[in-house]
Coordinates of C-alpha atoms and ligand atoms in Angstrom, one line a residue:
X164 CA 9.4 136.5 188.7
X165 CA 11.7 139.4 188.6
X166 CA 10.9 141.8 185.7
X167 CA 14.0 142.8 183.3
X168 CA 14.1 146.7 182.6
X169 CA 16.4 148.1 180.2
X170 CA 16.8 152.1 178.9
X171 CA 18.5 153.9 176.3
X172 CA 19.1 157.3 176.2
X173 CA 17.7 160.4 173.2
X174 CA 20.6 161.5 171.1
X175 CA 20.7 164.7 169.1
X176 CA 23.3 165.6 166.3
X177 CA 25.5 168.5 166.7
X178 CA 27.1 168.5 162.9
X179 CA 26.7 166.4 159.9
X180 CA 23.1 165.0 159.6
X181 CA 22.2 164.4 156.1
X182 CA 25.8 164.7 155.3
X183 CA 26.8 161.8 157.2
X184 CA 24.2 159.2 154.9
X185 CA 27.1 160.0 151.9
X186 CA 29.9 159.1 153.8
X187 CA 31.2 162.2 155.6
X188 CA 31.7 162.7 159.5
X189 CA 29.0 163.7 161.8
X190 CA 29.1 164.4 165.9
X191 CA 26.3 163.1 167.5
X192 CA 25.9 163.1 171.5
X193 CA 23.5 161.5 173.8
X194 CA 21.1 162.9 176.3
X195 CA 20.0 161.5 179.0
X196 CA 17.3 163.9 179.9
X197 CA 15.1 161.9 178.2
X198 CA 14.9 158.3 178.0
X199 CA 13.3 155.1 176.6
X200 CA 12.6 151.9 178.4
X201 CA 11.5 148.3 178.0
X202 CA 10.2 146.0 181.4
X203 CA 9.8 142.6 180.8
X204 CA 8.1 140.4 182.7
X205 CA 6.9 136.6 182.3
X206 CA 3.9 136.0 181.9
X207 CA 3.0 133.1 183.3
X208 CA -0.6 133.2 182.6
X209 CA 0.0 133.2 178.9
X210 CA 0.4 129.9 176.7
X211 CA 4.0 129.4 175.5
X212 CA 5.3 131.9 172.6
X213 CA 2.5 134.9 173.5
X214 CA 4.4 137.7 174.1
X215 CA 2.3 141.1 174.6
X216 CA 3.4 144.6 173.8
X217 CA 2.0 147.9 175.7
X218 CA 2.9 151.6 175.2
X219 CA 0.2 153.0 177.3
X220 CA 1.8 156.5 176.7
X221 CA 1.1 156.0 173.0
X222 CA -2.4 153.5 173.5
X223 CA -0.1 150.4 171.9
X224 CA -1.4 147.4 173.2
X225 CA -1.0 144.5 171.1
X226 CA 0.3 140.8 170.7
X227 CA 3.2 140.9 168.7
X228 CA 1.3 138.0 166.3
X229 CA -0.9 140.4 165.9
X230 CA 1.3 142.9 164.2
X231 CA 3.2 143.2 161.0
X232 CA 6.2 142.0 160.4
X233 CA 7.3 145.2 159.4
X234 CA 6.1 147.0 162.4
X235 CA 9.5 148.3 163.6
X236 CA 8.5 146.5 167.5
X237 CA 8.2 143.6 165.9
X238 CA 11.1 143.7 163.8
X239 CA 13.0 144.0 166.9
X240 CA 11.9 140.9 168.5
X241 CA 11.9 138.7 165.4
X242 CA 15.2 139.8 164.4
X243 CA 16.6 138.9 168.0
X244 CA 15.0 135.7 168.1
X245 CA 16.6 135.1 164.9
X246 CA 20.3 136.1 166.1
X247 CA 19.7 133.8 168.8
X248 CA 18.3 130.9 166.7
X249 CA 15.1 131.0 168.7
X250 CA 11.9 129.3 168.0
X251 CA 9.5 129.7 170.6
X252 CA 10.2 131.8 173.7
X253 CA 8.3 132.0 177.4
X254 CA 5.4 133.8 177.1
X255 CA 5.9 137.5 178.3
X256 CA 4.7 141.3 178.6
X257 CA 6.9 143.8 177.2
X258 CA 5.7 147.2 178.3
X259 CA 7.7 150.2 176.7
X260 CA 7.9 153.6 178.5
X261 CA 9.4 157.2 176.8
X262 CA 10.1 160.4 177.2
X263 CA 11.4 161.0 174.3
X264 CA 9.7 163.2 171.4
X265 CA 8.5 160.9 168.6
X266 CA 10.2 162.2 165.1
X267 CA 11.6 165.2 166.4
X268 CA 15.5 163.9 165.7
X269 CA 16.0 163.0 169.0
X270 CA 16.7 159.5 168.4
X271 CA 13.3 158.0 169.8
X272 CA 13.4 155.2 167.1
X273 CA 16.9 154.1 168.2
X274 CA 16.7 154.4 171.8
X275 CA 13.6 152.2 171.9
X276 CA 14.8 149.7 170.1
X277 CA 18.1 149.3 171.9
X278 CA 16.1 149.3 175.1
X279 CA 13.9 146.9 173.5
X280 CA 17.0 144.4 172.5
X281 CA 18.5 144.9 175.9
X282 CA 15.5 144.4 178.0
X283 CA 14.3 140.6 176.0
X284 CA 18.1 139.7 175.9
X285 CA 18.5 140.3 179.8
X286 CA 14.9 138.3 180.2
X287 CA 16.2 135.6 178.2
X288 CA 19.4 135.2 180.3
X289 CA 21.9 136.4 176.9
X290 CA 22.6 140.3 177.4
X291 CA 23.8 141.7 174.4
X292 CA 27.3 143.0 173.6
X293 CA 27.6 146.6 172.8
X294 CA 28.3 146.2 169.3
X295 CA 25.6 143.8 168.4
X296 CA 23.0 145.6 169.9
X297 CA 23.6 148.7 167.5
X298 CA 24.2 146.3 164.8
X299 CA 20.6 144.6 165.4
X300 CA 19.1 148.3 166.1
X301 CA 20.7 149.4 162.6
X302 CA 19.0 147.0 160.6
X303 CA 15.5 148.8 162.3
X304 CA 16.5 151.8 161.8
X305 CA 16.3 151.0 158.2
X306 CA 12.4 150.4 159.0
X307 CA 12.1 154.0 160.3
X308 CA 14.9 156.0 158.3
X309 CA 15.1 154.4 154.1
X310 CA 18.9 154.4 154.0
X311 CA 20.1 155.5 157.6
X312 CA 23.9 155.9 158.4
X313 CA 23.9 154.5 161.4
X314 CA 25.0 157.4 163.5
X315 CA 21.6 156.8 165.6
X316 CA 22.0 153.4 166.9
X317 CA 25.7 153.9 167.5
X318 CA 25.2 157.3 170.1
X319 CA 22.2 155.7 171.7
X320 CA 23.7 151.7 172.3
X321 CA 27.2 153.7 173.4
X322 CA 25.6 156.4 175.3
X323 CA 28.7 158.5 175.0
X324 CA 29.8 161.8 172.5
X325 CA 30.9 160.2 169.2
X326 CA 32.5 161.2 165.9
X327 CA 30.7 158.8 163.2
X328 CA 31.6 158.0 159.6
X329 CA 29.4 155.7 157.9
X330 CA 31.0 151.8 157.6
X331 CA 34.3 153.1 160.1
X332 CA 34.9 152.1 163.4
X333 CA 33.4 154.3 166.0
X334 CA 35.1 157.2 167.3
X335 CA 34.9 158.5 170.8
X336 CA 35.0 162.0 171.2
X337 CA 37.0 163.4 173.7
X338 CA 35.3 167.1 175.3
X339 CA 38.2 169.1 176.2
X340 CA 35.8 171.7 178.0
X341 CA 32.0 170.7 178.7
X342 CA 29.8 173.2 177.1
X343 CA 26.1 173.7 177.0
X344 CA 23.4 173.5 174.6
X345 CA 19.9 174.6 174.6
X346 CA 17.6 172.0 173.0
X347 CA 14.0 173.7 171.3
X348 CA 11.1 171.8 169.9
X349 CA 9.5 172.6 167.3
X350 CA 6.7 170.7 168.0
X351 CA 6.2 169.5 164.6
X352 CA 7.0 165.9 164.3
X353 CA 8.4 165.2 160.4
X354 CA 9.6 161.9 159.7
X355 CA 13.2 161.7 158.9
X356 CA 12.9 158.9 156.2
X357 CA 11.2 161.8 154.1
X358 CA 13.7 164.2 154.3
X359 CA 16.4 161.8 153.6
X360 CA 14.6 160.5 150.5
X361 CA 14.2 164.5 149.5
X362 CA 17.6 165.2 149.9
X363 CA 18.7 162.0 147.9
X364 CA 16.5 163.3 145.1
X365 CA 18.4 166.5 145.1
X366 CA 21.6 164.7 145.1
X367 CA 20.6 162.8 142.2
X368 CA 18.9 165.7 140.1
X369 CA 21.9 168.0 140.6
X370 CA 25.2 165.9 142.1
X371 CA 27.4 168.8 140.9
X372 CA 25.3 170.9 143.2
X373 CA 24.6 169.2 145.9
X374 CA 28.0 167.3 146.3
X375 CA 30.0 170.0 147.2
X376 CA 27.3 170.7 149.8
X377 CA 28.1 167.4 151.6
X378 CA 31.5 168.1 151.5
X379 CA 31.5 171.5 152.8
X380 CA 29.0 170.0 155.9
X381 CA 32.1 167.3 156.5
X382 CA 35.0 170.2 156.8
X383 CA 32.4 171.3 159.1
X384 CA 32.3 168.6 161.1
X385 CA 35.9 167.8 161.2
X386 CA 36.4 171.5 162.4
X387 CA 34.4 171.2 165.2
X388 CA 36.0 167.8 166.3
X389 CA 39.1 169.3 166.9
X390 CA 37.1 172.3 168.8
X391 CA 35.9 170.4 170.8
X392 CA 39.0 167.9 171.4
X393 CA 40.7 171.3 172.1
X394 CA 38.6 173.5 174.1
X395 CA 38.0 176.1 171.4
X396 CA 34.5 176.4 172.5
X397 CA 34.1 180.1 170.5
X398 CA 35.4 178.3 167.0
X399 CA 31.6 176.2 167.3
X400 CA 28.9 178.7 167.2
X401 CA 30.5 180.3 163.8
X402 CA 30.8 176.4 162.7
X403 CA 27.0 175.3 163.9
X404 CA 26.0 178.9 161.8
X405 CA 27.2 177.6 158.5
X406 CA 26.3 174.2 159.0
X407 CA 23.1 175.3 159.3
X408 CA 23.1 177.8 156.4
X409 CA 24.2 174.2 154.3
X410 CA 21.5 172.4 155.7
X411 CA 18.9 175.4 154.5
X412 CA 20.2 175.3 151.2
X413 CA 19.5 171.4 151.3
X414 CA 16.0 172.2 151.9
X415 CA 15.2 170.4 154.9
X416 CA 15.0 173.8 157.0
X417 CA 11.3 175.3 158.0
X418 CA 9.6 178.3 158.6
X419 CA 9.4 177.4 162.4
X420 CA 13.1 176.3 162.7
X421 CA 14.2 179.6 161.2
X422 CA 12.2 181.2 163.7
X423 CA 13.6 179.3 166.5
X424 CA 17.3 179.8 165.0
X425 CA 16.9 183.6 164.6
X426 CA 15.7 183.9 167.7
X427 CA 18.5 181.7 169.6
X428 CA 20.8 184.4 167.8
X429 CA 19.1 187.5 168.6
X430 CA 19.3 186.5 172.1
X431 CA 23.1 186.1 172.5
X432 CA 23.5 182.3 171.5
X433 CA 26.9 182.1 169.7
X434 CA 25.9 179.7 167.0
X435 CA 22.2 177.9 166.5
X436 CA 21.2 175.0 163.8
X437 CA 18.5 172.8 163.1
X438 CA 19.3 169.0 164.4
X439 CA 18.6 165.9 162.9
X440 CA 16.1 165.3 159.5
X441 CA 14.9 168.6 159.6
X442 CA 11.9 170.6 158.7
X443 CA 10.0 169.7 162.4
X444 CA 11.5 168.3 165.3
X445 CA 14.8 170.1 167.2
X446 CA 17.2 172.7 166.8
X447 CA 20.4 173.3 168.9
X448 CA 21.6 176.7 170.5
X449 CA 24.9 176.9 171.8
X450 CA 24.7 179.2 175.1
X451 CA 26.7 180.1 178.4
X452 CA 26.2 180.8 181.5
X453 CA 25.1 184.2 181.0
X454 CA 23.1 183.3 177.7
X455 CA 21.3 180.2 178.6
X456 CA 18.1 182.1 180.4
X457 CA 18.1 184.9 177.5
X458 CA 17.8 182.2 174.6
X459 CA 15.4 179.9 176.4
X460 CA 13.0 182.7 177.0
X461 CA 13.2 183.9 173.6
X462 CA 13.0 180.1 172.3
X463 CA 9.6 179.9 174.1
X464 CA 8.2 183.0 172.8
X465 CA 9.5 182.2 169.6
X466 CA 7.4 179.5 169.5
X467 CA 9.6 176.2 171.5
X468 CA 6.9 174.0 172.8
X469 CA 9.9 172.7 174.8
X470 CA 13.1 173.2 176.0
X471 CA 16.1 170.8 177.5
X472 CA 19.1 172.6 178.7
X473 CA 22.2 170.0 178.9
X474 CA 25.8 170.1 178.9
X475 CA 27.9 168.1 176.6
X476 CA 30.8 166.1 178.1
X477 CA 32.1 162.5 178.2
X478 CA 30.5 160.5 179.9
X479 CA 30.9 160.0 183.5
Ligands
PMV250 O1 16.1 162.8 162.6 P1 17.2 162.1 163.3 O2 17.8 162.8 164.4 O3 17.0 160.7 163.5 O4 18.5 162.2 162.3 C1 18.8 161.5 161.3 C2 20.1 162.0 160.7 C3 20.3 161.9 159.2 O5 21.6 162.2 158.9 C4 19.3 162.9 158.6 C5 19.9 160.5 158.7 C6 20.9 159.5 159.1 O6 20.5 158.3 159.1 O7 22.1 159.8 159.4

Protein backbone atom coordinates (compact mmCIF):
# COMPACT_ATOMS: atom_id res chain seq x y z
CA UNK A 1 0.00 0.00 0.00
CA UNK A 2 1.24 3.28 -1.06
CA UNK A 3 1.69 5.75 1.86
CA UNK A 4 0.04 9.35 1.33
CA UNK A 5 2.50 12.34 2.37
CA UNK A 6 1.40 15.74 2.56
CA UNK A 7 3.48 19.22 3.79
CA UNK A 8 2.72 22.62 4.61
CA UNK A 9 5.04 25.23 4.73
CA UNK A 10 6.10 27.85 8.26
CA UNK A 11 4.69 31.30 7.79
CA UNK A 12 5.92 34.33 9.54
CA UNK A 13 4.06 37.81 9.64
CA UNK A 14 5.68 40.79 8.34
CA UNK A 15 3.02 43.63 9.67
CA UNK A 16 -0.12 43.49 11.51
CA UNK A 17 -0.15 40.56 14.08
CA UNK A 18 -2.29 41.40 17.02
CA UNK A 19 -3.77 44.12 14.95
CA UNK A 20 -5.17 41.86 12.52
CA UNK A 21 -7.52 39.78 15.38
CA UNK A 22 -9.63 43.47 15.48
CA UNK A 23 -10.14 43.63 11.94
CA UNK A 24 -7.27 45.51 10.41
CA UNK A 25 -4.88 44.22 7.55
CA UNK A 26 -1.82 42.14 8.17
CA UNK A 27 0.96 40.66 5.51
CA UNK A 28 1.82 37.41 6.28
CA UNK A 29 4.33 35.20 3.88
CA UNK A 30 5.28 31.69 3.81
CA UNK A 31 8.58 29.96 4.20
CA UNK A 32 9.43 27.09 2.94
CA UNK A 33 12.64 26.58 4.74
CA UNK A 34 10.90 24.84 7.12
CA UNK A 35 8.22 22.43 6.83
CA UNK A 36 5.60 20.10 8.36
CA UNK A 37 4.48 16.82 7.13
CA UNK A 38 1.92 14.07 7.59
CA UNK A 39 2.62 10.17 5.94
CA UNK A 40 -0.10 8.01 6.05
CA UNK A 41 -0.06 4.67 5.58
CA UNK A 42 -2.74 1.74 6.16
CA UNK A 43 -2.45 -0.27 8.44
CA UNK A 44 -3.44 -3.33 7.71
CA UNK A 45 -2.57 -5.08 10.83
CA UNK A 46 -4.81 -2.91 12.81
CA UNK A 47 -8.66 -3.73 13.43
CA UNK A 48 -10.97 -1.35 11.48
CA UNK A 49 -11.23 2.40 12.91
CA UNK A 50 -7.56 2.28 14.87
CA UNK A 51 -5.76 4.97 13.53
CA UNK A 52 -2.22 5.63 15.39
CA UNK A 53 -0.48 8.90 15.70
CA UNK A 54 3.54 9.27 16.00
CA UNK A 55 5.75 12.50 16.29
CA UNK A 56 8.92 10.75 17.14
CA UNK A 57 10.58 14.23 16.96
CA UNK A 58 8.36 15.34 19.83
CA UNK A 59 8.01 11.43 21.60
CA UNK A 60 3.93 11.52 20.47
CA UNK A 61 2.94 8.21 20.07
CA UNK A 62 -0.60 7.57 20.63
CA UNK A 63 -4.01 6.17 19.32
CA UNK A 64 -6.06 8.90 18.49
CA UNK A 65 -8.92 7.09 20.99
CA UNK A 66 -6.65 7.56 23.31
CA UNK A 67 -6.49 11.23 23.22
CA UNK A 68 -8.70 14.12 23.99
CA UNK A 69 -11.00 15.41 22.03
CA UNK A 70 -9.55 18.62 22.39
CA UNK A 71 -6.14 17.62 21.64
CA UNK A 72 -5.59 19.86 18.55
CA UNK A 73 -4.37 16.21 16.47
CA UNK A 74 -7.40 14.91 17.22
CA UNK A 75 -9.44 17.74 16.48
CA UNK A 76 -8.10 17.60 13.07
CA UNK A 77 -9.16 14.13 12.34
CA UNK A 78 -12.57 14.26 13.98
CA UNK A 79 -13.44 17.35 12.41
CA UNK A 80 -12.50 15.83 8.88
CA UNK A 81 -14.32 12.79 9.36
CA UNK A 82 -17.14 14.93 10.24
CA UNK A 83 -16.99 17.15 6.94
CA UNK A 84 -16.97 13.99 5.21
CA UNK A 85 -19.80 12.32 7.15
CA UNK A 86 -17.49 9.52 8.12
CA UNK A 87 -18.05 6.90 10.71
CA UNK A 88 -15.47 4.42 10.80
CA UNK A 89 -12.37 4.74 8.62
CA UNK A 90 -9.48 1.99 7.54
CA UNK A 91 -7.30 1.53 10.10
CA UNK A 92 -3.99 3.62 9.67
CA UNK A 93 -0.62 5.20 10.97
CA UNK A 94 -0.30 8.82 10.72
CA UNK A 95 3.25 9.78 11.44
CA UNK A 96 3.90 13.65 11.60
CA UNK A 97 7.44 15.05 10.80
CA UNK A 98 8.62 19.14 11.39
CA UNK A 99 11.01 21.42 11.19
CA UNK A 100 9.27 24.00 12.29
CA UNK A 101 9.92 25.81 15.78
CA UNK A 102 6.96 24.98 18.18
CA UNK A 103 5.30 28.50 19.46
CA UNK A 104 7.85 30.59 18.06
CA UNK A 105 5.16 32.49 15.47
CA UNK A 106 6.16 30.53 12.74
CA UNK A 107 2.97 29.01 12.02
CA UNK A 108 3.88 25.35 13.41
CA UNK A 109 0.21 24.94 14.56
CA UNK A 110 -1.22 25.69 11.14
CA UNK A 111 1.20 24.02 8.94
CA UNK A 112 0.66 20.75 10.78
CA UNK A 113 -2.64 20.73 10.67
CA UNK A 114 -3.06 21.54 6.98
CA UNK A 115 -0.56 18.81 6.30
CA UNK A 116 -2.54 16.77 8.61
CA UNK A 117 -5.99 17.39 6.55
CA UNK A 118 -4.21 17.01 3.26
CA UNK A 119 -2.35 13.88 4.04
CA UNK A 120 -5.89 11.73 5.50
CA UNK A 121 -7.92 13.47 2.66
CA UNK A 122 -5.43 12.17 -0.08
CA UNK A 123 -5.39 8.57 1.91
CA UNK A 124 -9.01 8.57 1.86
CA UNK A 125 -9.19 9.13 -1.95
CA UNK A 126 -11.17 13.00 -1.28
CA UNK A 127 -8.18 15.71 -1.48
CA UNK A 128 -9.27 18.83 -0.12
CA UNK A 129 -9.99 22.10 -1.93
CA UNK A 130 -7.86 24.95 -1.08
CA UNK A 131 -10.39 26.83 0.73
CA UNK A 132 -11.78 24.10 2.86
CA UNK A 133 -8.68 23.02 4.07
CA UNK A 134 -7.91 26.53 5.72
CA UNK A 135 -11.47 26.65 6.65
CA UNK A 136 -11.16 23.11 8.65
CA UNK A 137 -7.47 24.30 9.87
CA UNK A 138 -9.26 27.66 11.24
CA UNK A 139 -11.53 26.04 13.38
CA UNK A 140 -8.06 24.32 15.14
CA UNK A 141 -6.45 27.10 15.29
CA UNK A 142 -8.98 28.21 17.65
CA UNK A 143 -7.68 25.19 19.82
CA UNK A 144 -4.12 26.64 19.81
CA UNK A 145 -4.79 30.59 19.45
CA UNK A 146 -8.45 31.67 21.77
CA UNK A 147 -9.77 34.05 19.07
CA UNK A 148 -7.31 33.67 16.06
CA UNK A 149 -7.89 35.76 12.84
CA UNK A 150 -7.23 33.42 10.52
CA UNK A 151 -4.20 34.93 8.86
CA UNK A 152 -2.31 31.53 9.90
CA UNK A 153 -4.16 28.90 8.13
CA UNK A 154 -4.74 31.14 5.17
CA UNK A 155 -0.57 31.80 4.38
CA UNK A 156 0.18 28.19 5.26
CA UNK A 157 -3.00 26.18 2.96
CA UNK A 158 -2.08 29.08 0.10
CA UNK A 159 1.61 28.88 0.47
CA UNK A 160 1.92 32.29 -1.26
CA UNK A 161 2.52 36.21 0.18
CA UNK A 162 -0.92 37.46 1.30
CA UNK A 163 -2.54 40.65 2.39
CA UNK A 164 -5.29 39.34 5.14
CA UNK A 165 -8.25 41.11 6.69
CA UNK A 166 -10.17 39.19 9.06
CA UNK A 167 -13.83 37.66 7.41
CA UNK A 168 -12.57 39.29 3.54
CA UNK A 169 -11.58 37.45 0.76
CA UNK A 170 -7.99 36.66 0.52
CA UNK A 171 -5.63 38.94 -1.08
CA UNK A 172 -2.58 37.89 -2.99
CA UNK A 173 0.20 40.10 -2.75
CA UNK A 174 2.04 40.89 -5.61
CA UNK A 175 6.22 41.57 -4.79
CA UNK A 176 7.20 44.07 -7.16
CA UNK A 177 11.03 43.41 -6.18
CA UNK A 178 12.00 40.28 -4.00
CA UNK A 179 13.69 41.29 -0.93
CA UNK A 180 15.29 39.45 1.93
CA UNK A 181 14.73 38.93 5.48
CA UNK A 182 16.70 37.54 8.20
CA UNK A 183 14.61 35.33 10.55
CA UNK A 184 16.12 35.18 14.55
CA UNK A 185 14.95 32.91 17.22
CA UNK A 186 14.57 33.71 20.23
CA UNK A 187 14.50 30.51 21.51
CA UNK A 188 11.85 31.10 23.91
CA UNK A 189 8.76 29.41 22.97
CA UNK A 190 5.52 31.68 24.40
CA UNK A 191 2.24 30.55 23.36
CA UNK A 192 0.45 32.95 21.28
CA UNK A 193 -3.12 32.31 22.82
CA UNK A 194 -1.54 34.15 25.91
CA UNK A 195 -0.56 37.10 24.39
CA UNK A 196 -3.64 37.50 22.48
CA UNK A 197 -5.80 37.08 25.53
CA UNK A 198 -3.21 39.91 27.23
CA UNK A 199 -3.69 42.20 24.58
CA UNK A 200 -7.55 41.74 24.59
CA UNK A 201 -7.38 42.64 28.27
CA UNK A 202 -5.67 45.84 27.38
CA UNK A 203 -8.12 46.62 24.74
CA UNK A 204 -10.85 46.16 27.11
CA UNK A 205 -9.33 48.09 30.23
CA UNK A 206 -8.35 51.00 28.11
CA UNK A 207 -10.21 50.88 24.36
CA UNK A 208 -9.50 54.64 24.05
CA UNK A 209 -5.87 53.66 24.38
CA UNK A 210 -5.39 50.85 22.79
CA UNK A 211 -7.74 51.41 19.73
CA UNK A 212 -5.86 53.94 18.16
CA UNK A 213 -2.90 51.53 18.46
CA UNK A 214 -4.66 48.97 16.19
CA UNK A 215 -5.32 51.44 13.87
CA UNK A 216 -2.04 53.08 13.59
CA UNK A 217 -0.57 49.11 13.08
CA UNK A 218 -3.24 48.86 9.98
CA UNK A 219 -1.96 52.29 8.22
CA UNK A 220 1.14 50.39 8.72
CA UNK A 221 0.27 47.65 7.00
CA UNK A 222 -1.56 49.20 4.18
CA UNK A 223 1.79 51.25 3.67
CA UNK A 224 3.78 48.50 3.27
CA UNK A 225 1.36 46.78 0.75
CA UNK A 226 1.81 49.24 -1.64
CA UNK A 227 5.76 49.07 -0.88
CA UNK A 228 5.92 46.21 -1.73
CA UNK A 229 3.34 46.14 -4.76
CA UNK A 230 5.69 48.97 -5.85
CA UNK A 231 9.21 48.13 -5.34
CA UNK A 232 9.80 50.76 -2.66
CA UNK A 233 11.80 48.44 -0.77
CA UNK A 234 13.60 51.49 1.46
CA UNK A 235 9.84 52.84 2.53
CA UNK A 236 9.73 49.13 4.72
CA UNK A 237 12.40 49.12 7.22
CA UNK A 238 11.16 52.77 8.55
CA UNK A 239 7.51 51.00 8.41
CA UNK A 240 8.65 47.47 10.22
CA UNK A 241 10.52 50.21 12.97
CA UNK A 242 7.24 51.70 14.00
CA UNK A 243 5.25 48.70 13.78
CA UNK A 244 7.39 47.38 16.14
CA UNK A 245 7.59 50.42 18.42
CA UNK A 246 3.30 49.75 18.35
CA UNK A 247 3.68 46.30 19.15
CA UNK A 248 6.13 47.32 22.33
CA UNK A 249 3.71 49.58 23.52
CA UNK A 250 1.13 46.65 23.32
CA UNK A 251 3.25 44.74 25.63
CA UNK A 252 3.89 41.68 23.90
CA UNK A 253 7.75 42.73 23.28
CA UNK A 254 10.71 41.07 25.64
CA UNK A 255 13.87 41.68 26.96
CA UNK A 256 15.39 39.11 24.45
CA UNK A 257 13.53 40.46 21.35
CA UNK A 258 14.76 43.97 22.08
CA UNK A 259 18.03 42.61 22.17
CA UNK A 260 17.75 40.87 18.92
CA UNK A 261 16.00 44.06 17.32
CA UNK A 262 18.73 46.55 18.57
CA UNK A 263 21.14 44.43 17.40
CA UNK A 264 19.62 43.78 13.71
CA UNK A 265 19.80 47.76 13.68
CA UNK A 266 23.12 48.38 14.97
CA UNK A 267 24.40 46.15 12.30
CA UNK A 268 23.02 47.91 9.25
CA UNK A 269 19.50 46.19 8.94
CA UNK A 270 17.12 48.94 7.60
CA UNK A 271 14.09 48.06 9.73
CA UNK A 272 13.74 45.01 12.38
CA UNK A 273 10.37 43.86 14.44
CA UNK A 274 9.26 41.23 16.55
CA UNK A 275 6.93 38.62 14.37
CA UNK A 276 3.97 36.97 15.38
CA UNK A 277 2.46 36.69 19.33
CA UNK A 278 5.38 38.11 20.79
CA UNK A 279 7.33 38.02 23.86
CA UNK A 280 9.47 34.49 22.69
CA UNK A 281 9.52 33.13 19.41
CA UNK A 282 10.88 35.32 16.08
CA UNK A 283 11.74 38.57 14.94
CA UNK A 284 12.37 39.81 11.40
CA UNK A 285 15.39 41.97 10.00
CA UNK A 286 15.13 43.40 6.76
CA UNK A 287 18.78 43.11 5.16
CA UNK A 288 20.57 43.34 1.65
CA UNK A 289 23.11 42.02 0.08
CA UNK A 290 25.78 43.71 1.82
CA UNK A 291 23.91 43.61 5.26
CA UNK A 292 22.71 40.07 5.47
CA UNK A 293 26.24 38.61 6.98
CA UNK A 294 26.70 41.80 9.33
CA UNK A 295 23.09 41.25 11.07
CA UNK A 296 23.24 37.54 11.20
CA UNK A 297 26.48 37.64 13.04
CA UNK A 298 25.34 40.12 15.31
CA UNK A 299 21.82 38.20 15.67
CA UNK A 300 23.89 35.22 16.94
CA UNK A 301 25.94 37.05 19.36
CA UNK A 302 23.10 38.80 20.43
CA UNK A 303 21.76 35.87 21.56
CA UNK A 304 19.67 34.04 18.09
CA UNK A 305 19.66 30.42 18.82
CA UNK A 306 18.82 30.37 15.02
CA UNK A 307 18.82 32.01 12.01
CA UNK A 308 16.85 31.55 8.46
CA UNK A 309 17.87 33.90 5.69
CA UNK A 310 14.92 33.91 2.91
CA UNK A 311 13.81 36.10 0.28
CA UNK A 312 10.23 37.16 -0.12
CA UNK A 313 8.66 36.88 -3.52
CA UNK A 314 5.59 35.22 -5.15
CA UNK A 315 5.58 32.17 -5.45
CA UNK A 316 7.15 30.33 -8.18
O1 LIG B 1 2.35 33.62 16.85
P1 LIG B 1 1.81 33.49 15.49
O2 LIG B 1 2.78 33.71 14.40
O3 LIG B 1 0.98 32.28 15.27
O4 LIG B 1 0.94 34.78 15.21
C1 LIG B 1 -0.31 35.00 15.56
C2 LIG B 1 -0.71 36.35 15.03
C3 LIG B 1 -1.65 37.10 15.92
O5 LIG B 1 -2.05 38.25 15.19
C4 LIG B 1 -0.96 37.54 17.20
C5 LIG B 1 -2.87 36.27 16.27
C6 LIG B 1 -3.76 35.98 15.09
O6 LIG B 1 -4.53 35.01 15.20
O7 LIG B 1 -3.74 36.71 14.10
Amino acid sequence: MPAFSASAPGKIILFGEHAVVYGQPGIAVPVTQVQAKAIVQADIDAPPGRIRIQAPEIGFDSNLDELSPLHPFRAAIDLLFKHFGIESSPAFRLQIKSTIPIAAGLGSGAAVTVAILRGISAFLGHPLADETVSSLAFEIEKLYHGTPSGIDNTVVTYKRPVYFIRNKEIETLKIHTPFQLIIADTGIAYPTSVTVGDVRKLWEETPDQITPIFSAIGSLAKAAKYAIEHGKINQLGPLMNENHDLLRSLKVSSIELEKLVKAALDAGASGAKLSGGGRGGNMIALVDAHSIAHVENALVTAGAVNTIQTTIDNPV
